[in-house]
Amino acid sequence: MTSNDLADLLYPNITKTIEDLEKMYSPRNLVDGAEVCRFAPSPTGRMHMGNLYASFIPEVIANQTNGIFMLRIEDTDNKRAIENGTQLIIEDLENYNYIVNEHPIKGGNYGPYIQTQREEIYHIVAKYLVSIGRAYPCFCSENDLAEMREKQEKRKDRIGYYGHYAKCRNLSYDEVKNHIDNGDKWVLRLKSLGDFNKKIVFKDLVKGIIELPENDIDQVLIKSDGIPPYALAHVCDDHFMRVTTVTRDDSYISSVPYHLELWEACGFKAPKFAHLLPLNIKEGNTIRKISKRKDPEAAVSFYHEKGIPVEAIKLYFATIMNSNFEGWFLQNSNISYRNFTFTFNKMSKSGPIFDLEKVINISKNYLSRLSAKEVYDNLLVWANEFDKSFATLITKYKDYTIEILNIEREQKKPRKDFSCYSEIKSYIWYMYDELFDDENNYEWQNITNTDEIKNILDVYINKYYNISDDKDMWFAKMKSLSDELGYASNTKDYKDNSDKYKGSIVDVSMVIRVALTTKSMTPDLYEIMKLLGKDRIKSRFDYFN
Ligand code: GLU
Ligand code: ZN
């Protein structure tokens, strides 16, 4: 009996061969240098910042090389899978505007893109491995394996199914047939040819040259339920999906010797590997992996609720992905991060530390570069979800709101007040009568006397204020107003001879600013007054009468 007979005995229903698969999933026709990359999560729920970052990396590498980025769902461990898990992941990727060329819902020529739908492919490869003598069925029970482990512990041997511990390695065809006829449960194991005392050397795109002992464990390729664990599944998938660079969690690195043995046994050319360090977070003096459970800022929803734009978060990812990105972006902040050439060798070898402050800062800068109309549109989307009454208000006053948002924007050094959409209202509320009520907290500064305040406002509105003044005229009038009321119209004069004046033009304009907005710090007062218009200005001054 040959190994071919054994293969037929174990997989009687598999008729297709590896050659058939090679034809079905022929090499992709892409330009030179195109990278085919994938994100391969388990469908365990909403994405968090860690996996959003982990998917950013293959996405940019694939897209910048005119390659393919795909989503593959690894659901072979169905204890962890949740219903609609795939849907949620696709939604998150789409919300971040990731360009995903192939995914389970969209499809593609290299699918299915869900592992549990690829069982036939795994079995074709498994049957091939049996036929060439590189895989065999193992009938050991849980008990047998526990005994083996006990023996190994007692003898201080390495734990695992290998060497002379690999009892089922040499079962004869008839012995296997007996088990099968009996209906005994079995798993398929690799017949490893590795030698633990030898080293294997391979190159990781992030970490460089790595040396590890060869694998000599007869690992499980297919479980008794017919489903492969990660290793065989990823080899089959990455090969037949024609992946060129595998990006995945750093924790897989110790399994690379086993994986490489498997790639070789299957007769496939192994892809390049880039093992990614997890996103870390600093907690006091310790650094640990970012955690969905412990860190609110790990949740994607955290940013969505705050209204931090996804583009800003992607700029942050770009910044932590490549150490030379930030410098480039300083010179190129008016163009997309996609114009930068990302590389694996500029990735941190110690793992990026997630820094919320930095995200916020990037977001502030990003928002300052948007046009008023863009800010308005995004603000409205945010408000429609999180602040309905504000959404109604800014819809009613659409043009007015855009003009408000345009104060000190669309210029060389735009103003940078808010870092997210949820903050905008707190910066512009006083522009709307609907939000301006009697419980305002006026932030008076040097001048607090009510009669003096009233006097300044009266003289100003009756004698000087004119809605059609341009900025120079407006300012000249502020000066005249100050002179008339005994305030220095020039701050230098005031510094030199402060005893001659009640105060300076700064104090006078502060009274007007606070009366109109309640705030002591606002953007350009002239612009604000221009937008508020005569009626609003009058009624806000009237409040002090
Ligand atoms: N499904 C694996 C995980 O969620 C990812 C494996 C891979 O990217 O190759 O950890
Ligand atoms: Zn066995």
mmCIF file of C-alpha atoms and ligand atoms in Angstrom, residues 38-43 72-75 80 115 230 234 238 246-249 251-252, ligand 1:
data_model
loop_
_atom_site.group_PDB
_atom_site.id
_atom_site.type_symbol
_atom_site.label_atom_id
_atom_site.label_comp_id
_atom_site.label_asym_id
_atom_site.label_seq_id
_atom_site.Cartn_x
_atom_site.Cartn_y
_atom_site.Cartn_z
ATOM 1 C CA ARG A 38 -4.293 40.983 3.647
ATOM 2 C CA PHE A 39 -5.878 41.717 6.953
ATOM 3 C CA ALA A 40 -6.996 38.461 8.503
ATOM 4 C CA PRO A 41 -8.919 39.002 11.726
ATOM 5 C CA SER A 42 -11.170 36.662 13.603
ATOM 6 C CA PRO A 43 -14.743 37.926 13.597
ATOM 7 C CA ARG A 72 -9.997 37.480 5.002
ATOM 8 C CA ILE A 73 -12.081 36.329 7.896
ATOM 9 C CA GLU A 74 -10.406 33.692 10.056
ATOM 10 C CA ASP A 75 -13.321 32.025 11.735
ATOM 11 C CA ARG A 80 -14.688 33.313 19.560
ATOM 12 C CA GLN A 115 -12.047 30.411 6.109
ATOM 13 C CA TYR A 230 -4.289 28.582 11.864
ATOM 14 C CA HIS A 234 -3.005 30.485 6.419
ATOM 15 C CA ASP A 238 -1.956 33.076 1.514
ATOM 16 C CA VAL A 246 2.086 38.623 5.228
ATOM 17 C CA THR A 247 1.677 41.245 7.931
ATOM 18 C CA ARG A 248 0.564 39.837 11.241
ATOM 19 C CA ASP A 249 1.010 40.013 14.963
ATOM 20 C CA SER A 251 3.242 36.688 18.495
ATOM 21 C CA TYR A 252 3.436 34.480 15.390
HETATM 22 N N1 GLU B 1 -6.496 35.511 12.451
HETATM 23 C C1 GLU B 1 -5.301 35.919 13.096
HETATM 24 C C2 GLU B 1 -5.628 36.745 14.311
HETATM 25 O O1 GLU B 1 -6.713 37.287 14.419
HETATM 26 C C3 GLU B 1 -4.422 36.743 12.200
HETATM 27 C C4 GLU B 1 -3.496 35.880 11.483
HETATM 28 C C5 GLU B 1 -2.782 36.506 10.334
HETATM 29 O O2 GLU B 1 -2.872 37.688 10.103
HETATM 30 O O3 GLU B 1 -2.109 35.737 9.650
HETATM 31 O O4 GLU B 1 -4.772 36.865 15.158
#
